[in-house]
Short mmCIF file of C-alpha atoms in Angstrom, two decimals:
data_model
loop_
_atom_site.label_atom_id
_atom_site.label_comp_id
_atom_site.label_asym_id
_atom_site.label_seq_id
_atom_site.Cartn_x
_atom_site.Cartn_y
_atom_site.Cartn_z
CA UNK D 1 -32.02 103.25 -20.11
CA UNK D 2 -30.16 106.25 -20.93
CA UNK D 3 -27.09 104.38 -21.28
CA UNK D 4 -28.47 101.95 -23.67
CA UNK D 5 -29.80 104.36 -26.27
CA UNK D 6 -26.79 105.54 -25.81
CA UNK D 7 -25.05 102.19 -27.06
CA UNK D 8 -27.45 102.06 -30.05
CA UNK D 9 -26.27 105.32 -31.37
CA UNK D 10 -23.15 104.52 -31.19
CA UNK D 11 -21.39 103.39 -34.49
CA UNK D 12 -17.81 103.45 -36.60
CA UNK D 13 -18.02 105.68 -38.86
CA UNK D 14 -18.71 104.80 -42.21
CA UNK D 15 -15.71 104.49 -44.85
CA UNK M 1 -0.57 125.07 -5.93
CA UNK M 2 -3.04 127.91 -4.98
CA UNK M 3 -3.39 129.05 -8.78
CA UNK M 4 -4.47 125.73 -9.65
CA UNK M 5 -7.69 126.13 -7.82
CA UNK M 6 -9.76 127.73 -10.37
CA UNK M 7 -8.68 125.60 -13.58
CA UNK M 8 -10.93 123.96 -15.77
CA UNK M 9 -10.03 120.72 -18.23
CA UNK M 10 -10.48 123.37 -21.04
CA UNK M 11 -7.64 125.51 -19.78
CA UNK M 12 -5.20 122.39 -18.65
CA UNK M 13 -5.47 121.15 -21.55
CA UNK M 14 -4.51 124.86 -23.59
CA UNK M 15 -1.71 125.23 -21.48
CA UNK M 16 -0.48 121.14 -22.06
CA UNK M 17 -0.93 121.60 -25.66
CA UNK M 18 0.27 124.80 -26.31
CA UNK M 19 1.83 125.04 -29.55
CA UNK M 20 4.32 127.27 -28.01
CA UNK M 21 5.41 124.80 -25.35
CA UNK M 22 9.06 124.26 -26.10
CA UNK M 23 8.32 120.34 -25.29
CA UNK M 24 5.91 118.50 -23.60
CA UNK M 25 5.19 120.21 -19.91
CA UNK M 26 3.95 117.50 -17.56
CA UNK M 27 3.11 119.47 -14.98
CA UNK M 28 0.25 120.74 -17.54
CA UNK M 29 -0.54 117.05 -18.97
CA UNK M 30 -0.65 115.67 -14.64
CA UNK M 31 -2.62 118.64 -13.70
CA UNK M 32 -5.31 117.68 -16.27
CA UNK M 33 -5.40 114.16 -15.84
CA UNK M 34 -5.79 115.23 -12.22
CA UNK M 35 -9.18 117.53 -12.93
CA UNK M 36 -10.82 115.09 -14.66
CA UNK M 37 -10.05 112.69 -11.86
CA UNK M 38 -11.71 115.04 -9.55
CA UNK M 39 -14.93 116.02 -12.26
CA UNK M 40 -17.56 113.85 -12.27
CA UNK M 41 -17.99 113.98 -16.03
CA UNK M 42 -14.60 114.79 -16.67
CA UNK M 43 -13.90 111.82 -18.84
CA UNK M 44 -16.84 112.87 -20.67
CA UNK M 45 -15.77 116.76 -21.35
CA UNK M 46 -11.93 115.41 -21.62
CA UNK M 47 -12.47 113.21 -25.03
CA UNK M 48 -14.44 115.86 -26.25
CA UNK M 49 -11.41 118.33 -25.73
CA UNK M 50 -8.78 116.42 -26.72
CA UNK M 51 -10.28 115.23 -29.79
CA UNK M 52 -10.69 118.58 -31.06
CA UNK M 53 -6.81 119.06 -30.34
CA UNK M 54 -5.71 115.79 -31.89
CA UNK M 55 -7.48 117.19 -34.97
CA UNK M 56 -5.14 120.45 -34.69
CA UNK M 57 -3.78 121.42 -37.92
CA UNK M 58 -0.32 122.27 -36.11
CA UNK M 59 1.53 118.95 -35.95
CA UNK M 60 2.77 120.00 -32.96
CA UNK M 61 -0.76 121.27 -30.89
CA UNK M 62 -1.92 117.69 -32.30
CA UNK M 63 1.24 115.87 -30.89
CA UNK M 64 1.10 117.31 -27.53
CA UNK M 65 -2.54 116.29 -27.21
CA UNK M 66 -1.79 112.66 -28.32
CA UNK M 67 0.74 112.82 -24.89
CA UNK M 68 -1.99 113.93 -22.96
CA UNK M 69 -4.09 111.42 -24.22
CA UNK M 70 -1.84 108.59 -23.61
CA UNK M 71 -0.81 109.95 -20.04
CA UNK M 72 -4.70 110.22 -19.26
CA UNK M 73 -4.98 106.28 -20.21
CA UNK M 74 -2.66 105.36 -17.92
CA UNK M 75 -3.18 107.59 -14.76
CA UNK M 76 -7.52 108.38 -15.18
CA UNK M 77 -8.09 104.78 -15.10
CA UNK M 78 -11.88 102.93 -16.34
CA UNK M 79 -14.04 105.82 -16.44
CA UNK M 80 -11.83 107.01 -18.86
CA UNK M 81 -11.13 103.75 -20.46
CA UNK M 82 -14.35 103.65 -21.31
CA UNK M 83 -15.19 106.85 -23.10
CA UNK M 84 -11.88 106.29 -25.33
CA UNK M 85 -13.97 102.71 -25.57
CA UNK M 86 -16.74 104.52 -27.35
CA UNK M 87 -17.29 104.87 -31.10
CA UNK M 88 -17.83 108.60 -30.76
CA UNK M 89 -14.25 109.51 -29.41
CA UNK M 90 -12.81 106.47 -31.63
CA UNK M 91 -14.22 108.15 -34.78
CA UNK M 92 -12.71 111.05 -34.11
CA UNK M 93 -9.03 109.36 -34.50
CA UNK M 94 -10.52 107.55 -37.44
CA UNK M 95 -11.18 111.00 -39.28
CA UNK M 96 -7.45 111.66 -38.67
CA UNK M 97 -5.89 108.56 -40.16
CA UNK M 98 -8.00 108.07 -42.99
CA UNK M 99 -7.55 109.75 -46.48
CA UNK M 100 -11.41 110.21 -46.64
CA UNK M 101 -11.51 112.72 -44.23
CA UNK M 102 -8.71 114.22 -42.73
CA UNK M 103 -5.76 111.74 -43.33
CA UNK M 104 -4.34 113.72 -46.11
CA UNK M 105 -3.54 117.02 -44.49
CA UNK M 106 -2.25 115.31 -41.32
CA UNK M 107 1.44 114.83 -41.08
CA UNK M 108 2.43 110.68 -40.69
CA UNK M 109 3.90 111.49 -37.20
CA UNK M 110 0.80 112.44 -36.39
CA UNK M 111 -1.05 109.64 -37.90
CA UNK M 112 1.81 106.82 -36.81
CA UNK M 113 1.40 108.25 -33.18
CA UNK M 114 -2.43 107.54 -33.51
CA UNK M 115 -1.89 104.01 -34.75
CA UNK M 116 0.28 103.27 -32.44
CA UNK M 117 -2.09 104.23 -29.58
CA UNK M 118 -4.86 102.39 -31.25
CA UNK M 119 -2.96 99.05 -31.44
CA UNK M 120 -1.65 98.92 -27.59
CA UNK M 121 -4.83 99.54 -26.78
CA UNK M 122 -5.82 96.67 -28.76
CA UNK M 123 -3.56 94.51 -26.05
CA UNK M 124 -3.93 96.75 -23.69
CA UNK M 125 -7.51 96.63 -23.25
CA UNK M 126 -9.23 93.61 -24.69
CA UNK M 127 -12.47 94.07 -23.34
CA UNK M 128 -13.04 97.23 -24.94
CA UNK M 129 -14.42 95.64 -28.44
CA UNK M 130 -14.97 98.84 -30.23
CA UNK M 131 -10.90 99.57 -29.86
CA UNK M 132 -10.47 96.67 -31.70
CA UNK M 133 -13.03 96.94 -34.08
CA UNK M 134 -12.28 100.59 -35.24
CA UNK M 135 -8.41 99.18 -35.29
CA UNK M 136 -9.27 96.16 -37.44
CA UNK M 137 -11.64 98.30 -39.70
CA UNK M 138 -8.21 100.65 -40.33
CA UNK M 139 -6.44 97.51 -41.39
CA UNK M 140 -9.33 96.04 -43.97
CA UNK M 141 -8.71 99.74 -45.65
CA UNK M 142 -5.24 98.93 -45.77
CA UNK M 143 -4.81 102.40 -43.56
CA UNK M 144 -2.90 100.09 -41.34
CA UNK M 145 -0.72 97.85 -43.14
CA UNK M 146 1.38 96.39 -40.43
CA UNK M 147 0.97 96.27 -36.34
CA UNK M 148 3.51 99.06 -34.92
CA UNK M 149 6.29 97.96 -32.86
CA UNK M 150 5.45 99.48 -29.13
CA UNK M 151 8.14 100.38 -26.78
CA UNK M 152 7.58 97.98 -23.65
CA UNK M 153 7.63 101.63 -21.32
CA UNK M 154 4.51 102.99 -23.65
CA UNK M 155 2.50 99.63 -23.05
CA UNK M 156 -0.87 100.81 -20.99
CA UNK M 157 -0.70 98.25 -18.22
CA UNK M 158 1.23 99.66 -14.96
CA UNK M 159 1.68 96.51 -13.32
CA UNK M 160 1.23 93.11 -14.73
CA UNK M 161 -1.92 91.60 -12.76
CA UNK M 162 -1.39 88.51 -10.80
CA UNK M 163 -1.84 84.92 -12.11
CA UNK M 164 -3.15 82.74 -10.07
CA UNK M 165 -0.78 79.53 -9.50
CA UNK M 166 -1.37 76.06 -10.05
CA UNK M 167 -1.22 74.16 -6.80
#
């Protein structure tokens, strides 16, 4: 579980 | 190497990146690549570190780190892989390269090393998606305007896997 909330918060930053 | 008993990544990684280091001291860059082989979140801590070097305002602190980085993608294997893998760390190099955040007080060694890394990754690695994606992003901003030539010796893969023959 941990690992997918993990996945969801992880984004390229905006440019 | 008794006085290597009580290092942590943090101070591996000062020593390895040392702005005073007359040139790149492997023994440093191994011995941390070695403690985060041996921590179990030592991938984890590692990208953390090392992108707060990268982001060095000494070209050289930055450089050094860059080596470490590289030599920890070739000798910490998938664990580490996969935390470079991650948006998190990748946005880090992002913030380097590009002009919007810290691209314009970085030196283009700096910034050519970074692309570089980025792009054998990108053949390196193929099933890490968010390489590629944070690489092809740099190239729609025109960051990237051609794919760097890599030196066969810096390409990631130690030993060509094996293809399986036709009968």
């Amino acid at each position: 579980l941990g690992e997918e909330s993990e996945e969801r918060d992880d984004h390229l930053l905006p440019m | 190497m008794a006085e290597a008993e009580g290092e942590s990544l943090e101070s591996w990684l000062n020593k390895a990146t040392n702005p005073l280091n007359r040139q790149e001291d492997w023994e440093y860059i191994i011995g941390f690549c070695d403690q985060i082989n041996k921590e179990l979140e030592g991938p984890q801590i590692a990208v953390r570190l090392l992108a707060h070097k990268i982001q060095s305002p000494q070209e050289w602190e930055a450089v050094q780190a860059l080596t470490v980085l590289e030599a920890c993608m070739k000798n910490c294997g998938q664990r580490f892989h996969n935390e470079v893998g991650k948006f998190r760390f990748l946005n880090e190099l992002i913030k380097v390269v590009s002009p919007k955040y810290l691209g314009d007080r970085v030196s283009e060694k700096v910034k050519s090393k970074i692309i570089e890394l980025l792009y054998s990754w990108t053949v390196a690695l193929p099933d890490e998606s968010k390489i590629k994606d944070a690489y092809y992003m740099l190239k729609r901003q025109g960051i990237v305007l051609s794919d760097p030539v890599i030196p066969a010796e810096s390409t990631l893969i130690p030993s060509p896997p094996a293809r399986p023959k036709n009968p």
